[in-house]
Tab-separated table of C-alpha atoms and ligand atoms in Angstrom:
chain	number	residue	atom	x	y	z
A	244	MET	CA	64.829	48.412	65.850
A	245	ARG	CA	68.431	48.032	64.594
A	246	VAL	CA	70.314	51.281	64.222
A	247	TYR	CA	73.242	52.172	62.017
A	248	ASN	CA	75.941	52.101	64.657
A	249	PHE	CA	78.998	54.169	63.707
A	250	SER	CA	80.879	53.333	66.901
A	251	ALA	CA	84.676	53.014	66.673
A	252	GLY	CA	84.600	49.928	68.890
A	253	PRO	CA	83.011	47.850	70.171
A	254	ALA	CA	81.275	48.182	66.865
A	255	MET	CA	78.437	47.037	64.693
A	256	LEU	CA	78.187	43.307	64.000
A	257	PRO	CA	76.437	41.703	61.006
A	258	LEU	CA	72.792	40.971	61.771
A	259	PRO	CA	72.864	37.357	60.449
A	260	VAL	CA	75.693	36.634	62.906
A	261	LEU	CA	73.761	38.034	65.838
A	262	GLU	CA	70.699	36.071	64.780
A	263	GLN	CA	72.628	32.849	64.587
A	264	ALA	CA	74.171	33.434	68.006
A	265	GLN	CA	70.696	34.149	69.350
A	266	ALA	CA	69.239	30.998	67.833
A	267	GLU	CA	72.070	28.902	69.308
A	268	LEU	CA	72.227	30.667	72.640
A	269	THR	CA	70.365	28.258	74.868
A	270	ASP	CA	71.182	25.043	72.996
A	271	TRP	CA	74.510	25.115	71.219
A	272	GLN	CA	75.113	22.187	68.828
A	273	GLY	CA	72.562	20.041	70.663
A	274	SER	CA	74.495	20.306	73.931
A	275	GLY	CA	71.499	21.638	75.861
A	276	MET	CA	73.543	24.627	76.956
A	277	SER	CA	75.078	27.792	75.519
A	278	VAL	CA	78.636	27.932	74.268
A	279	MET	CA	79.349	30.195	77.252
A	280	GLU	CA	78.496	27.422	79.682
A	281	ASP	CA	80.547	24.655	78.107
A	282	SER	CA	84.070	23.723	79.170
A	283	HIS	CA	86.855	25.296	77.133
A	284	ARG	CA	88.594	21.899	77.366
A	285	GLY	CA	85.595	19.999	76.000
A	286	LYS	CA	85.621	18.452	72.519
A	287	ALA	CA	82.948	20.825	71.184
A	288	PHE	CA	84.657	24.036	72.196
A	289	VAL	CA	88.130	22.875	71.237
A	290	ALA	CA	86.781	22.072	67.754
A	291	CYS	CA	85.008	25.419	67.577
A	292	ALA	CA	88.207	27.254	68.527
A	293	ALA	CA	90.320	25.335	66.021
A	294	ALA	CA	87.760	25.941	63.265
A	295	ALA	CA	87.866	29.691	63.965
A	296	GLU	CA	91.627	29.638	63.580
A	297	GLU	CA	91.346	27.699	60.298
A	298	LYS	CA	88.817	30.210	58.946
A	299	PHE	CA	91.023	33.123	60.025
A	300	ARG	CA	93.976	31.534	58.242
A	301	GLN	CA	91.837	31.047	55.138
A	302	VAL	CA	90.431	34.576	55.134
A	303	LEU	CA	93.836	36.243	55.474
A	304	SER	CA	95.829	33.572	53.550
A	305	ILE	CA	98.189	33.180	56.495
A	306	PRO	CA	101.306	31.183	55.574
A	307	ASP	CA	102.076	27.972	57.512
A	308	THR	CA	105.202	29.583	58.922
A	309	TYR	CA	103.056	31.778	61.163
A	310	ARG	CA	101.220	30.908	64.376
A	311	VAL	CA	97.854	32.446	65.243
A	312	LEU	CA	97.357	33.196	68.948
A	313	PHE	CA	94.187	34.301	70.719
A	314	LEU	CA	95.234	36.363	73.719
A	315	GLN	CA	93.486	38.408	76.370
A	316	GLY	CA	94.275	41.992	77.280
A	317	GLY	CA	93.228	43.411	73.910
A	318	ALA	CA	95.553	45.342	71.643
A	319	THR	CA	96.756	47.295	74.670
A	320	GLY	CA	98.100	44.066	76.120
A	321	GLN	CA	100.101	43.598	72.923
A	322	PHE	CA	101.679	47.038	73.382
A	323	ALA	CA	103.566	45.323	76.241
A	324	ALA	CA	103.637	41.763	74.898
A	325	VAL	CA	105.398	42.730	71.646
A	326	PRO	CA	108.488	44.240	73.316
A	327	MET	CA	108.493	41.499	75.992
A	328	ASN	CA	108.405	38.743	73.378
A	329	ILE	CA	110.483	40.055	70.520
A	330	GLY	CA	112.398	43.025	71.939
A	331	THR	CA	115.439	40.769	72.165
A	332	THR	CA	118.058	43.398	71.327
A	333	GLY	CA	116.710	45.786	73.957
A	334	SER	CA	115.710	48.454	71.445
A	335	ALA	CA	112.912	48.910	68.921
A	336	ALA	CA	111.874	51.433	66.288
A	337	TYR	CA	108.396	52.994	66.188
A	338	LEU	CA	106.513	55.237	63.764
A	339	ASN	CA	104.381	57.801	65.577
A	340	THR	CA	101.270	58.675	63.608
A	341	GLY	CA	98.779	59.460	66.364
A	342	GLN	CA	97.073	58.406	69.566
A	343	TRP	CA	97.412	54.644	69.280
A	344	SER	CA	101.063	54.831	68.189
A	345	LYS	CA	101.735	57.073	71.185
A	346	LYS	CA	100.172	54.574	73.553
A	347	ALA	CA	102.128	51.708	72.011
A	348	ILE	CA	105.345	53.742	72.355
A	349	ALA	CA	104.671	54.689	75.997
A	350	GLU	CA	104.031	51.087	76.931
A	351	ALA	CA	107.051	49.750	75.004
A	352	ARG	CA	109.321	52.208	76.822
A	353	LYS	CA	108.803	50.171	79.992
A	354	TYR	CA	110.564	47.229	78.367
A	355	VAL	CA	112.879	48.434	75.618
A	356	SER	CA	114.634	51.565	74.484
A	357	VAL	CA	112.354	53.110	71.857
A	358	ASP	CA	113.623	54.940	68.820
A	359	VAL	CA	110.830	57.008	67.224
A	360	VAL	CA	112.107	57.081	63.645
A	361	ALA	CA	109.223	59.121	62.226
A	362	ASP	CA	106.828	61.430	64.012
A	363	GLU	CA	103.967	63.228	62.274
A	364	ALA	CA	103.472	65.837	65.025
A	365	ALA	CA	104.184	68.657	62.590
A	366	SER	CA	100.969	67.924	60.683
A	367	SER	CA	99.004	67.411	63.929
A	368	TYR	CA	98.886	63.737	62.957
A	369	THR	CA	96.974	64.197	59.717
A	370	THR	CA	99.664	62.528	57.590
A	371	VAL	CA	101.773	59.382	57.348
A	372	PRO	CA	105.545	59.520	56.811
A	373	GLU	CA	106.560	59.255	53.184
A	374	ALA	CA	107.761	55.810	52.178
A	375	GLY	CA	111.538	55.663	52.444
A	376	SER	CA	111.748	58.882	54.467
A	377	PHE	CA	112.827	57.189	57.701
A	378	THR	CA	115.754	54.987	58.673
A	379	VAL	CA	115.454	52.002	60.990
A	380	PRO	CA	118.662	51.259	62.944
A	381	ALA	CA	119.968	47.768	62.316
A	382	SER	CA	120.135	47.224	66.084
A	383	ALA	CA	116.354	47.605	66.462
A	384	ALA	CA	114.618	44.311	67.267
A	385	TYR	CA	111.617	45.344	65.156
A	386	LEU	CA	109.764	48.261	63.571
A	387	HIS	CA	106.269	48.944	64.952
A	388	TYR	CA	103.588	50.993	63.268
A	389	THR	CA	99.843	51.579	63.329
A	390	PRO	CA	98.430	50.994	59.821
A	391	ASN	CA	95.147	52.647	60.752
A	392	GLU	CA	94.917	55.273	63.460
A	393	THR	CA	91.337	54.737	64.635
A	394	ILE	CA	91.053	58.114	66.390
A	395	GLY	CA	92.708	60.394	63.846
A	396	GLY	CA	91.300	58.552	60.832
A	397	VAL	CA	94.784	58.256	59.344
A	398	ALA	CA	95.919	55.192	57.410
A	399	PHE	CA	99.088	54.122	55.645
A	400	ASP	CA	98.673	53.651	51.911
A	401	TYR	CA	101.766	51.424	51.806
A	402	VAL	CA	103.497	48.800	53.945
A	403	PRO	CA	106.750	50.178	55.430
A	404	GLU	CA	109.939	48.377	54.487
A	405	ALA	CA	112.610	47.507	56.984
A	406	ASP	CA	115.432	45.004	57.398
A	407	VAL	CA	114.054	44.106	60.827
A	408	PRO	CA	110.750	42.341	61.576
A	409	LEU	CA	107.741	44.569	60.922
A	410	VAL	CA	104.984	44.733	63.568
A	411	GLY	CA	101.558	46.160	62.758
A	412	ASP	CA	98.694	47.049	65.096
A	413	PHE	CA	95.827	46.160	62.783
A	414	SER	CA	93.083	46.596	65.393
A	415	SER	CA	90.854	48.771	63.215
A	416	THR	CA	91.655	47.457	59.777
A	417	ILE	CA	92.118	43.684	60.075
A	418	ALA	CA	90.101	41.730	57.506
A	419	SER	CA	88.866	44.932	55.855
A	420	ARG	CA	90.899	44.077	52.762
A	421	PRO	CA	93.586	41.557	51.742
A	422	LEU	CA	96.821	41.597	53.752
A	423	ASP	CA	100.217	40.219	52.774
A	424	VAL	CA	101.069	38.596	56.094
A	425	SER	CA	104.486	37.518	54.804
A	426	SER	CA	105.677	41.154	54.991
A	427	PHE	CA	105.284	41.041	58.757
A	428	GLY	CA	106.925	39.587	61.825
A	429	VAL	CA	103.835	40.206	63.942
A	430	VAL	CA	100.308	41.336	63.091
A	431	TYR	CA	97.952	41.930	65.987
A	432	ALA	CA	94.446	43.248	66.430
A	433	GLY	CA	91.831	43.621	69.129
A	434	THR	CA	88.687	41.794	67.990
A	435	GLN	CA	86.093	44.445	68.831
A	436	LYS	CA	86.316	46.542	65.675
A	437	ASN	CA	86.202	44.338	62.607
A	438	LEU	CA	86.166	40.802	64.001
A	439	GLY	CA	83.630	40.438	66.798
A	440	PRO	CA	82.975	41.471	70.370
A	441	ALA	CA	85.672	42.667	72.761
A	442	GLY	CA	87.741	40.168	74.700
A	443	LEU	CA	90.559	38.944	72.490
A	444	ALA	CA	93.548	40.066	70.546
A	445	VAL	CA	94.416	37.920	67.554
A	446	VAL	CA	98.169	37.743	67.108
A	447	ILE	CA	99.779	36.412	63.946
A	448	VAL	CA	103.426	35.776	64.676
A	449	ARG	CA	106.185	34.337	62.527
A	450	ASP	CA	107.615	31.084	63.869
A	451	ASP	CA	111.158	32.326	64.312
A	452	LEU	CA	109.992	35.149	66.622
A	453	ILE	CA	108.455	32.707	69.093
A	454	GLY	CA	110.385	31.471	72.106
A	455	SER	CA	112.602	34.455	72.921
A	456	ALA	CA	110.391	36.146	75.480
A	457	ARG	CA	112.096	37.752	78.435
A	458	PRO	CA	111.797	35.571	81.529
A	459	ASP	CA	109.472	37.920	83.403
A	460	THR	CA	106.845	37.803	80.629
A	461	PRO	CA	103.445	36.750	82.019
A	462	ALA	CA	102.583	33.271	80.777
A	463	VAL	CA	99.326	34.455	79.211
A	464	TRP	CA	101.294	36.876	77.001
A	465	ASP	CA	104.242	34.644	76.285
A	466	TYR	CA	103.971	33.719	72.605
A	467	GLY	CA	105.886	30.463	73.160
A	468	VAL	CA	103.768	29.344	76.108
A	469	MET	CA	100.527	30.273	74.368
A	470	ALA	CA	101.519	28.680	71.068
A	471	LYS	CA	102.255	25.410	72.880
A	472	SER	CA	98.876	25.372	74.615
A	473	ASP	CA	96.847	26.494	71.571
A	474	SER	CA	96.126	29.730	73.464
A	475	MET	CA	94.490	27.788	76.291
A	476	THR	CA	97.015	28.070	79.095
A	477	ASN	CA	94.117	29.647	80.961
A	478	THR	CA	90.394	29.979	80.278
A	479	PRO	CA	89.867	32.049	77.132
A	480	PRO	CA	86.791	34.262	76.550
A	481	THR	CA	84.931	31.427	74.901
A	482	PHE	CA	81.948	33.436	73.685
A	483	THR	CA	84.169	35.963	71.926
A	484	TRP	CA	86.155	33.192	70.266
A	485	TYR	CA	82.960	31.481	69.129
A	486	LEU	CA	81.522	34.739	67.733
A	487	LEU	CA	84.790	35.448	65.932
A	488	GLY	CA	84.215	32.126	64.112
A	489	LEU	CA	80.722	33.209	63.088
A	490	ILE	CA	82.023	36.549	61.807
A	491	LEU	CA	84.623	34.729	59.729
A	492	ASP	CA	81.895	32.455	58.300
A	493	TRP	CA	80.028	35.621	57.347
A	494	ILE	CA	83.096	37.190	55.692
A	495	ILE	CA	83.701	33.989	53.714
A	496	ALA	CA	80.051	33.726	52.648
A	497	GLU	CA	80.024	37.367	51.537
A	498	GLY	CA	83.063	36.823	49.271
A	499	GLY	CA	86.071	37.132	51.561
A	500	VAL	CA	88.409	40.060	52.084
A	501	ALA	CA	88.454	40.910	48.386
A	502	GLU	CA	84.735	41.659	48.577
A	503	MET	CA	85.186	43.475	51.909
A	504	GLU	CA	87.788	45.642	50.197
A	505	ARG	CA	85.439	46.449	47.318
A	506	ARG	CA	82.605	47.410	49.675
A	507	ASN	CA	84.818	49.352	52.079
A	508	ALA	CA	86.390	51.320	49.235
A	509	ALA	CA	82.920	52.194	47.878
A	510	LYS	CA	81.673	53.325	51.315
A	511	ALA	CA	84.746	55.461	51.994
A	512	GLU	CA	84.662	56.987	48.515
A	513	ALA	CA	81.004	57.959	48.915
A	514	LEU	CA	81.527	59.581	52.312
A	515	TYR	CA	84.759	61.419	51.530
A	516	GLY	CA	83.351	62.440	48.189
A	517	TYR	CA	80.382	64.073	49.874
A	518	VAL	CA	82.488	65.760	52.585
A	519	ASP	CA	84.939	67.124	50.006
A	520	ALA	CA	82.176	68.495	47.790
A	521	SER	CA	80.573	70.315	50.735
A	522	SER	CA	81.777	73.571	52.233
A	523	PHE	CA	79.848	72.829	55.420
A	524	TYR	CA	81.719	69.627	56.358
A	525	ALA	CA	85.483	69.082	56.373
A	526	ASN	CA	87.992	66.295	56.913
A	527	PRO	CA	91.509	67.338	58.020
A	528	VAL	CA	93.457	64.298	56.849
A	529	ALA	CA	95.890	64.343	53.891
A	530	ARG	CA	94.221	62.619	50.939
A	531	ASN	CA	96.776	59.852	50.622
A	532	ALA	CA	96.447	59.066	54.349
A	533	ARG	CA	92.682	58.841	54.713
A	534	SER	CA	91.318	55.883	56.620
A	535	TRP	CA	88.728	53.655	54.972
A	536	MET	CA	87.475	52.576	58.365
A	537	ASN	CA	87.220	55.738	60.487
A	538	VAL	CA	86.133	58.970	58.885
A	539	PRO	CA	86.373	62.051	61.117
A	540	PHE	CA	84.588	65.174	59.926
A	541	THR	CA	83.836	68.557	61.405
A	542	LEU	CA	80.879	70.891	60.918
A	543	ALA	CA	81.487	74.499	59.851
A	544	ASP	CA	80.205	75.632	63.259
A	545	PRO	CA	80.952	73.399	66.268
A	546	ALA	CA	77.949	74.954	68.003
A	547	LEU	CA	75.813	72.791	65.707
A	548	ASP	CA	77.420	69.524	66.815
A	549	ALA	CA	74.826	68.713	69.472
A	550	ALA	CA	71.912	69.307	67.089
A	551	PHE	CA	73.632	67.203	64.432
A	552	LEU	CA	74.053	64.285	66.819
A	553	ALA	CA	70.510	64.521	68.175
A	554	GLY	CA	69.040	64.589	64.673
A	555	ALA	CA	71.195	61.630	63.631
A	556	GLN	CA	69.966	59.662	66.629
A	557	ASP	CA	66.345	60.418	65.647
A	558	ALA	CA	67.140	59.209	62.126
A	559	GLY	CA	68.481	55.859	63.387
A	560	MET	CA	72.211	56.597	63.431
A	561	THR	CA	74.241	56.446	66.619
A	562	ASN	CA	77.748	56.876	68.068
A	563	LEU	CA	78.797	59.572	65.558
A	564	LYS	CA	80.401	61.843	68.145
A	565	GLY	CA	84.091	62.324	67.415
A	566	HIS	CA	86.813	61.382	69.871
A	567	ARG	CA	87.290	64.104	72.484
A	568	SER	CA	90.852	64.741	71.250
A	569	VAL	CA	89.680	65.502	67.671
A	570	GLY	CA	86.193	66.946	68.162
A	571	GLY	CA	83.464	66.998	65.523
A	572	MET	CA	82.161	63.684	64.253
A	573	ARG	CA	83.631	60.321	63.411
A	574	ALA	CA	81.881	57.692	61.320
A	575	SER	CA	83.436	54.269	61.742
A	576	ILE	CA	82.453	52.172	58.759
A	577	TYR	CA	83.853	48.701	59.387
A	578	ASN	CA	82.931	45.571	57.448
A	579	ALA	CA	79.538	45.182	59.114
A	580	MET	CA	78.358	48.694	58.158
A	581	PRO	CA	76.333	48.314	54.960
A	582	MET	CA	76.448	50.833	52.117
A	583	GLU	CA	72.853	51.779	53.042
A	584	GLY	CA	74.173	53.014	56.420
A	585	VAL	CA	76.590	55.321	54.644
A	586	THR	CA	74.033	56.627	52.150
A	587	THR	CA	71.581	57.192	55.029
A	588	LEU	CA	74.291	59.233	56.763
A	589	ILE	CA	75.089	61.239	53.623
A	590	ASP	CA	71.381	61.969	53.010
A	591	TYR	CA	71.066	63.133	56.613
A	592	MET	CA	74.209	65.318	56.333
A	593	ARG	CA	72.847	66.933	53.175
A	594	GLU	CA	69.509	67.672	54.805
A	595	PHE	CA	71.200	68.980	57.982
A	596	GLU	CA	73.369	71.306	55.937
A	597	ARG	CA	70.363	72.567	53.941
A	598	THR	CA	68.368	73.380	57.075
A	599	SER	CA	71.234	74.796	59.198
A	600	ALA	CA	73.715	76.493	56.909
B	89	PLP	C1	91.037	50.147	69.699
B	89	PLP	C2	92.472	50.159	69.395
B	89	PLP	C3	93.420	49.753	70.340
B	89	PLP	C4	93.059	49.337	71.749
B	89	PLP	O1	92.398	48.161	71.778
B	89	PLP	P1	92.000	47.457	73.180
B	89	PLP	O2	91.489	46.150	72.711
B	89	PLP	O3	90.994	48.341	73.836
B	89	PLP	O4	93.237	47.345	73.978
B	89	PLP	C5	94.738	49.732	69.958
B	89	PLP	N1	95.116	50.098	68.737
B	89	PLP	C6	94.223	50.518	67.796
B	89	PLP	C7	94.711	50.919	66.452
B	89	PLP	C8	92.892	50.560	68.111
B	89	PLP	O5	92.012	50.952	67.189
């Protein structure tokens, strides 16, 4: 039986995609083998990889002046790759809005001098800095921020402005709604939240930022090297790349990112609406900074957490336990989570409250 999987990542995938992958598993495109067994240099896989890039470009309307790279090491790899590739002036500005920003900052400090130009510590990372409230030094090579903090459930409701290239870690929000790529120098995202299984980071990088990597940059993270080889300097995770293509087919067939935005807004509105109306459940995040993708909520009495989770499991909902640093619950409601999953959760929350409060 399929469950409603509220995991923050790896996360739920659309059933039709899994079924297609299953149907093609032992005989992919008449090859008599699975896509996992074929050469990454063969005609079939090279075409499959190129088609995935084309679909990604279509879905996000990526301008021709940007390259799309498929790199290993996940988003965490990009925490290092970004300063190594574009930290040309030796310093960079970062916005600190929570756990993932902190990790990006700590990693960047190995390669560049980091200027944290806004830090939301005072609100315990339940807010985003106000637009225009921070200053980015002109000497910074770039400004890095985390549009959606997956752990804290905090999201920017605007795109920061800066005179230097803007870098966004879109791991938990990519393809959940339209994105104006032209505002960015680099957009990167691990695939395992909204785009497929784990194994890749997709990196959208503006042409003029390619080719200035410091000489000790590993080849597999050097944007110039990887752009030249179509991200195949070494063997890529072929199955992940293939499945990414199937997910993009699904997004396109469902109506693209505009339709994803409509559905995701409706799911988030329903869940926050219920939490806000209840005195039993609470969400700590400032209203203008609430994530559409990751919804943390606490119960009035943490002693009830275990019973809540066990009952949810029995009702076909899994991975609702909040991150250890936040406590309580977290419902991740990425593209593949249907509205019925959210209404099932809300119905369960209502019943749990009625029987436990
Ligand atoms: C999950 C996540 C990461 C880490 O991704 P990995 O692929 O595990 O390296 C980084 N940033 C954000 C915002 C995330 O949600």
